[in-house]
PDB file of C-alpha atoms in Angstrom:
ATOM      1  CA  MET A   1      20.048 -47.232  38.323  1.00  0.00           C
ATOM      2  CA  ALA A   2      18.406 -50.088  36.369  1.00  0.00           C
ATOM      3  CA  GLU A   3      21.514 -51.408  34.615  1.00  0.00           C
ATOM      4  CA  LEU A   4      20.580 -50.122  30.445  1.00  0.00           C
ATOM      5  CA  GLY A   5      22.832 -52.909  29.430  1.00  0.00           C
ATOM      6  CA  ARG A   6      25.673 -52.545  26.645  1.00  0.00           C
ATOM      7  CA  ALA A   7      25.799 -51.592  23.147  1.00  0.00           C
ATOM      8  CA  THR A   8      28.312 -52.315  20.263  1.00  0.00           C
ATOM      9  CA  ILE A   9      28.471 -49.915  17.506  1.00  0.00           C
ATOM     10  CA  VAL A  10      30.401 -51.154  14.247  1.00  0.00           C
ATOM     11  CA  TYR A  11      30.983 -47.804  11.812  1.00  0.00           C
ATOM     12  CA  GLU A  12      33.024 -46.619   9.109  1.00  0.00           C
ATOM     13  CA  THR A  13      35.844 -43.509  10.855  1.00  0.00           C
ATOM     14  CA  ALA A  14      36.305 -40.646   8.313  1.00  0.00           C
ATOM     15  CA  THR A  15      39.768 -41.768   7.718  1.00  0.00           C
ATOM     16  CA  GLY A  16      38.003 -45.220   6.051  1.00  0.00           C
ATOM     17  CA  GLU A  17      39.218 -47.401   9.151  1.00  0.00           C
ATOM     18  CA  VAL A  18      36.659 -49.561  11.299  1.00  0.00           C
ATOM     19  CA  GLU A  19      35.696 -48.968  14.868  1.00  0.00           C
ATOM     20  CA  ARG A  20      33.727 -50.823  17.214  1.00  0.00           C
ATOM     21  CA  ALA A  21      33.145 -48.810  20.146  1.00  0.00           C
ATOM     22  CA  THR A  22      30.736 -50.529  23.555  1.00  0.00           C
ATOM     23  CA  VAL A  23      28.842 -48.357  25.861  1.00  0.00           C
ATOM     24  CA  ASP A  24      26.211 -48.102  28.102  1.00  0.00           C
ATOM     25  CA  ASN A  25      22.856 -48.704  26.466  1.00  0.00           C
ATOM     26  CA  ASP A  26      22.116 -44.985  27.492  1.00  0.00           C
ATOM     27  CA  HIS A  27      25.650 -43.659  26.698  1.00  0.00           C
ATOM     28  CA  ILE A  28      23.935 -44.456  22.541  1.00  0.00           C
ATOM     29  CA  ALA A  29      21.075 -42.577  20.796  1.00  0.00           C
ATOM     30  CA  TYR A  30      19.751 -42.517  17.523  1.00  0.00           C
ATOM     31  CA  PHE A  31      18.721 -38.930  16.428  1.00  0.00           C
ATOM     32  CA  GLN A  32      18.574 -37.204  12.629  1.00  0.00           C
ATOM     33  CA  ASP A  33      19.907 -40.011  10.768  1.00  0.00           C
ATOM     34  CA  HIS A  34      23.169 -40.227  12.807  1.00  0.00           C
ATOM     35  CA  TRP A  35      24.270 -43.083  15.639  1.00  0.00           C
ATOM     36  CA  LEU A  36      25.393 -40.889  18.815  1.00  0.00           C
ATOM     37  CA  PHE A  37      27.254 -42.522  21.299  1.00  0.00           C
ATOM     38  CA  GLU A  38      30.182 -41.684  24.433  1.00  0.00           C
ATOM     39  CA  TYR A  39      33.409 -41.733  22.977  1.00  0.00           C
ATOM     40  CA  GLY A  40      35.527 -40.869  26.132  1.00  0.00           C
ATOM     41  CA  THR A  41      36.554 -38.040  28.657  1.00  0.00           C
ATOM     42  CA  ASP A  42      38.331 -34.970  27.947  1.00  0.00           C
ATOM     43  CA  ASP A  43      40.967 -34.020  30.234  1.00  0.00           C
ATOM     44  CA  ASP A  44      37.828 -31.962  32.508  1.00  0.00           C
ATOM     45  CA  GLY A  45      36.317 -35.075  32.735  1.00  0.00           C
ATOM     46  CA  ASN A  46      33.177 -33.865  29.767  1.00  0.00           C
ATOM     47  CA  ASP A  47      32.046 -36.968  28.123  1.00  0.00           C
ATOM     48  CA  ILE A  48      32.994 -36.766  24.849  1.00  0.00           C
ATOM     49  CA  VAL A  49      30.760 -37.794  22.548  1.00  0.00           C
ATOM     50  CA  ARG A  50      30.863 -38.386  18.848  1.00  0.00           C
ATOM     51  CA  ARG A  51      27.934 -38.624  16.245  1.00  0.00           C
ATOM     52  CA  VAL A  52      28.452 -40.812  13.246  1.00  0.00           C
ATOM     53  CA  PRO A  53      25.656 -40.334  10.034  1.00  0.00           C
ATOM     54  CA  SER A  54      24.008 -43.749   9.282  1.00  0.00           C
ATOM     55  CA  GLU A  55      25.129 -44.211   5.793  1.00  0.00           C
ATOM     56  CA  ARG A  56      29.100 -45.398   7.592  1.00  0.00           C
ATOM     57  CA  VAL A  57      27.153 -47.458  10.636  1.00  0.00           C
ATOM     58  CA  TYR A  58      27.904 -50.995   9.911  1.00  0.00           C
ATOM     59  CA  HIS A  59      25.450 -52.251  12.198  1.00  0.00           C
ATOM     60  CA  VAL A  60      24.650 -51.495  16.377  1.00  0.00           C
ATOM     61  CA  GLU A  61      24.143 -54.840  18.737  1.00  0.00           C
ATOM     62  CA  ARG A  62      22.200 -53.885  22.531  1.00  0.00           C
ATOM     63  CA  SER A  63      21.291 -55.955  24.829  1.00  0.00           C
ATOM     64  CA  VAL A  64      17.650 -56.639  23.976  1.00  0.00           C
ATOM     65  CA  GLU A  65      16.456 -58.805  27.140  1.00  0.00           C
ATOM     66  CA  LYS A  66      16.797 -54.674  29.006  1.00  0.00           C
ATOM     67  CA  LEU A  67      16.265 -53.031  26.264  1.00  0.00           C
ATOM     68  CA  GLU A  68      12.831 -54.207  25.962  1.00  0.00           C
ATOM     69  CA  GLU A  69      11.889 -53.847  29.718  1.00  0.00           C
ATOM     70  CA  THR A  70      13.602 -49.932  29.042  1.00  0.00           C
ATOM     71  CA  PHE A  71      10.967 -49.423  25.791  1.00  0.00           C
ATOM     72  CA  ASP A  72       8.048 -50.863  28.002  1.00  0.00           C
ATOM     73  CA  SER A  73       9.034 -48.812  30.912  1.00  0.00           C
ATOM     74  CA  THR A  74       9.134 -45.618  28.755  1.00  0.00           C
ATOM     75  CA  VAL A  75       5.989 -46.423  27.106  1.00  0.00           C
ATOM     76  CA  ASP A  76       3.772 -46.987  30.230  1.00  0.00           C
ATOM     77  CA  LYS A  77       5.527 -43.694  31.242  1.00  0.00           C
ATOM     78  CA  ALA A  78       4.342 -42.268  27.607  1.00  0.00           C
ATOM     79  CA  ARG A  79       1.025 -43.609  27.780  1.00  0.00           C
ATOM     80  CA  ASP A  80       0.606 -42.288  32.011  1.00  0.00           C
ATOM     81  CA  LYS A  81       0.956 -38.942  30.412  1.00  0.00           C
ATOM     82  CA  LEU A  82      -1.158 -39.500  27.501  1.00  0.00           C
ATOM     83  CA  GLU A  83      -4.376 -40.047  29.679  1.00  0.00           C
ATOM     84  CA  ASP A  84      -3.149 -37.180  31.346  1.00  0.00           C
ATOM     85  CA  ILE A  85      -3.599 -34.841  29.587  1.00  0.00           C
ATOM     86  CA  THR A  86      -6.588 -36.509  28.067  1.00  0.00           C
ATOM     87  CA  GLU A  87      -8.609 -36.571  31.348  1.00  0.00           C
TER      88      GLU A  87
END
């Protein structure tokens, strides 16, 4: 699997504290006005995902070079699928 880089999210918790979490780029996403990211694991080894409303996020830093390569690959795959559908 290709190295996708890392992402750091800085956000305010529900108690008003500021936290910083660093995860692999493929373990963070923006969906429905929330940032979702892997926050740890439970006692059974299952991933714990934290969902933070966008208004509580100060900033997200990501590895741009690796992320651009990922976006380019994703765009190419989507373009190929669209071409297959329209043929």
